[in-house]
mmCIF file of C-alpha atoms and ligand atoms in Angstrom:
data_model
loop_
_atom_site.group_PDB
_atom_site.id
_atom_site.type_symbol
_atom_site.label_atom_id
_atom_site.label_comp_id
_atom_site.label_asym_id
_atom_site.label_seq_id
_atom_site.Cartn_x
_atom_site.Cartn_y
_atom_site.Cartn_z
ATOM 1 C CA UNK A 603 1.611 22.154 11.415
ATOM 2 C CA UNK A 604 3.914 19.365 11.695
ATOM 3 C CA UNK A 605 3.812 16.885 8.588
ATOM 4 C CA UNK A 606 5.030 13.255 8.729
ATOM 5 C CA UNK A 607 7.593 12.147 6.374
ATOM 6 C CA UNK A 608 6.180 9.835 3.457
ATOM 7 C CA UNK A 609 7.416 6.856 4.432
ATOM 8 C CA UNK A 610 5.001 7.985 7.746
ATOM 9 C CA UNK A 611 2.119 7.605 5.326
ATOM 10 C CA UNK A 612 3.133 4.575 3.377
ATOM 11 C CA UNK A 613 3.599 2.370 6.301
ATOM 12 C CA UNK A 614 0.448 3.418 7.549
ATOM 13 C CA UNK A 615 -1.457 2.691 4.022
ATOM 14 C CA UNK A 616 0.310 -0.640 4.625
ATOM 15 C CA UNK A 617 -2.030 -0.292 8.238
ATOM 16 C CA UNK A 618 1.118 -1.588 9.756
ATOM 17 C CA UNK A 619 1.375 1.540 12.190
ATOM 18 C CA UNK A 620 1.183 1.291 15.615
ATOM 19 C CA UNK A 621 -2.655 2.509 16.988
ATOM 20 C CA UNK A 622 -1.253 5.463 18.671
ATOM 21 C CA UNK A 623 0.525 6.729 15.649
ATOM 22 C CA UNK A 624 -1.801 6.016 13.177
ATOM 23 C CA UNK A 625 -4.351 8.121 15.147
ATOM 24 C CA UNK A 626 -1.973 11.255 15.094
ATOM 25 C CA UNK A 627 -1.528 10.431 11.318
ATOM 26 C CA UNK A 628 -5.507 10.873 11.135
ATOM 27 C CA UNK A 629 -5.251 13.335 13.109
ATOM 28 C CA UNK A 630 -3.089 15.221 10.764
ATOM 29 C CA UNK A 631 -4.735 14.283 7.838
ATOM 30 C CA UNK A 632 -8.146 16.082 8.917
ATOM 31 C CA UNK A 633 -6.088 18.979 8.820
ATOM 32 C CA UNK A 634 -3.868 19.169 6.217
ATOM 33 C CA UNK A 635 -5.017 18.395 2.570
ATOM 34 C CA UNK A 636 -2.103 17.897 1.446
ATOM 35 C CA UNK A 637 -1.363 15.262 3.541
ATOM 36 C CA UNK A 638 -4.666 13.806 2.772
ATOM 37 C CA UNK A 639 -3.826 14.102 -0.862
ATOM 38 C CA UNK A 640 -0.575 11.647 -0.360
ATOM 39 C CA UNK A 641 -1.803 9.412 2.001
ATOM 40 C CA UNK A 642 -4.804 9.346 -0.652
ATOM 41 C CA UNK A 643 -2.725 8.013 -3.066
ATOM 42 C CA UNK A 644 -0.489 5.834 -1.087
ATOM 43 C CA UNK A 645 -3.488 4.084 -0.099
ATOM 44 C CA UNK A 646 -4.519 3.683 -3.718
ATOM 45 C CA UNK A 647 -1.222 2.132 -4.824
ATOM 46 C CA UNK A 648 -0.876 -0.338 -2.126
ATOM 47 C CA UNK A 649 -4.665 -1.298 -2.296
ATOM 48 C CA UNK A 650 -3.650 -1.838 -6.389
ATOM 49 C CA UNK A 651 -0.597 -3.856 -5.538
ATOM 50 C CA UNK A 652 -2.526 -6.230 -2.574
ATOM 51 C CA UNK A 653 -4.948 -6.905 -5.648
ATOM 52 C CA UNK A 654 -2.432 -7.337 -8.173
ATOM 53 C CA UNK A 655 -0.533 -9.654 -5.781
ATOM 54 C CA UNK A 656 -4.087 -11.784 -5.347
ATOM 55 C CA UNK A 657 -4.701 -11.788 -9.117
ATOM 56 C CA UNK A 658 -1.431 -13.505 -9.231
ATOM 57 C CA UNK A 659 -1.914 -15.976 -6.618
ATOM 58 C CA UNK A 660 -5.247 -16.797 -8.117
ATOM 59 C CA UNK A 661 -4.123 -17.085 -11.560
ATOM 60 C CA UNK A 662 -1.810 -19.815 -10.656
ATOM 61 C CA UNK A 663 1.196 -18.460 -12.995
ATOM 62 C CA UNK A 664 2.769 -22.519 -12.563
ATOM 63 C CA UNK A 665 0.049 -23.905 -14.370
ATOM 64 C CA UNK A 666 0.923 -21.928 -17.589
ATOM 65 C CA UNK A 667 4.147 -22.995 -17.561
ATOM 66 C CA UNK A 668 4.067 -26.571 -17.664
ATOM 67 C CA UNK A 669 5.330 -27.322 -20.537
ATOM 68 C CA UNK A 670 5.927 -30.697 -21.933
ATOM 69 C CA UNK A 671 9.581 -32.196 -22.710
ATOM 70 C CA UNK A 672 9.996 -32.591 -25.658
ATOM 71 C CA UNK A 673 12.492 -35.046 -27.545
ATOM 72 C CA UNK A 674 15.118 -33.618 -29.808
HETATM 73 ZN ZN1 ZN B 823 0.713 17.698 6.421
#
């Protein structure tokens, strides 16, 4: 049983690995749990930081900092 590295797993989480090595990924994830287990949670973080990153974008962090000069 040959496990990828982690980085393996977080790129494809990212789903920026190539088709032919993401399908040996899955293919090693159906067999090995704990595999499954990291990729699990690799996919979990990423998916929390895409939405984090949209939150942000949506909240429009300029808006709240538009302070007026103010004369001294
Ligand atoms: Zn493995």
């Amino acid at each position: 049983m040959n496990c990828f590295p982690e980085l393996t797993y977080a790129v494809y989480a990212d789903g920026e690995l190539p088709a032919e090595e993401a399908a040996q990924v899955e293919e090693h994830l159906a067999a090995c749990s704990r595999c499954r287990r990291l990729a699990d949670s690799l996919q979990v973080e990423t998916r929390a930081l895409q939405q984090a990153l949209q939150a942000d974008e949506a909240a429009e962090p300029s808006a709240s900092r538009q302070n007026p000069p103010q004369s001294a």
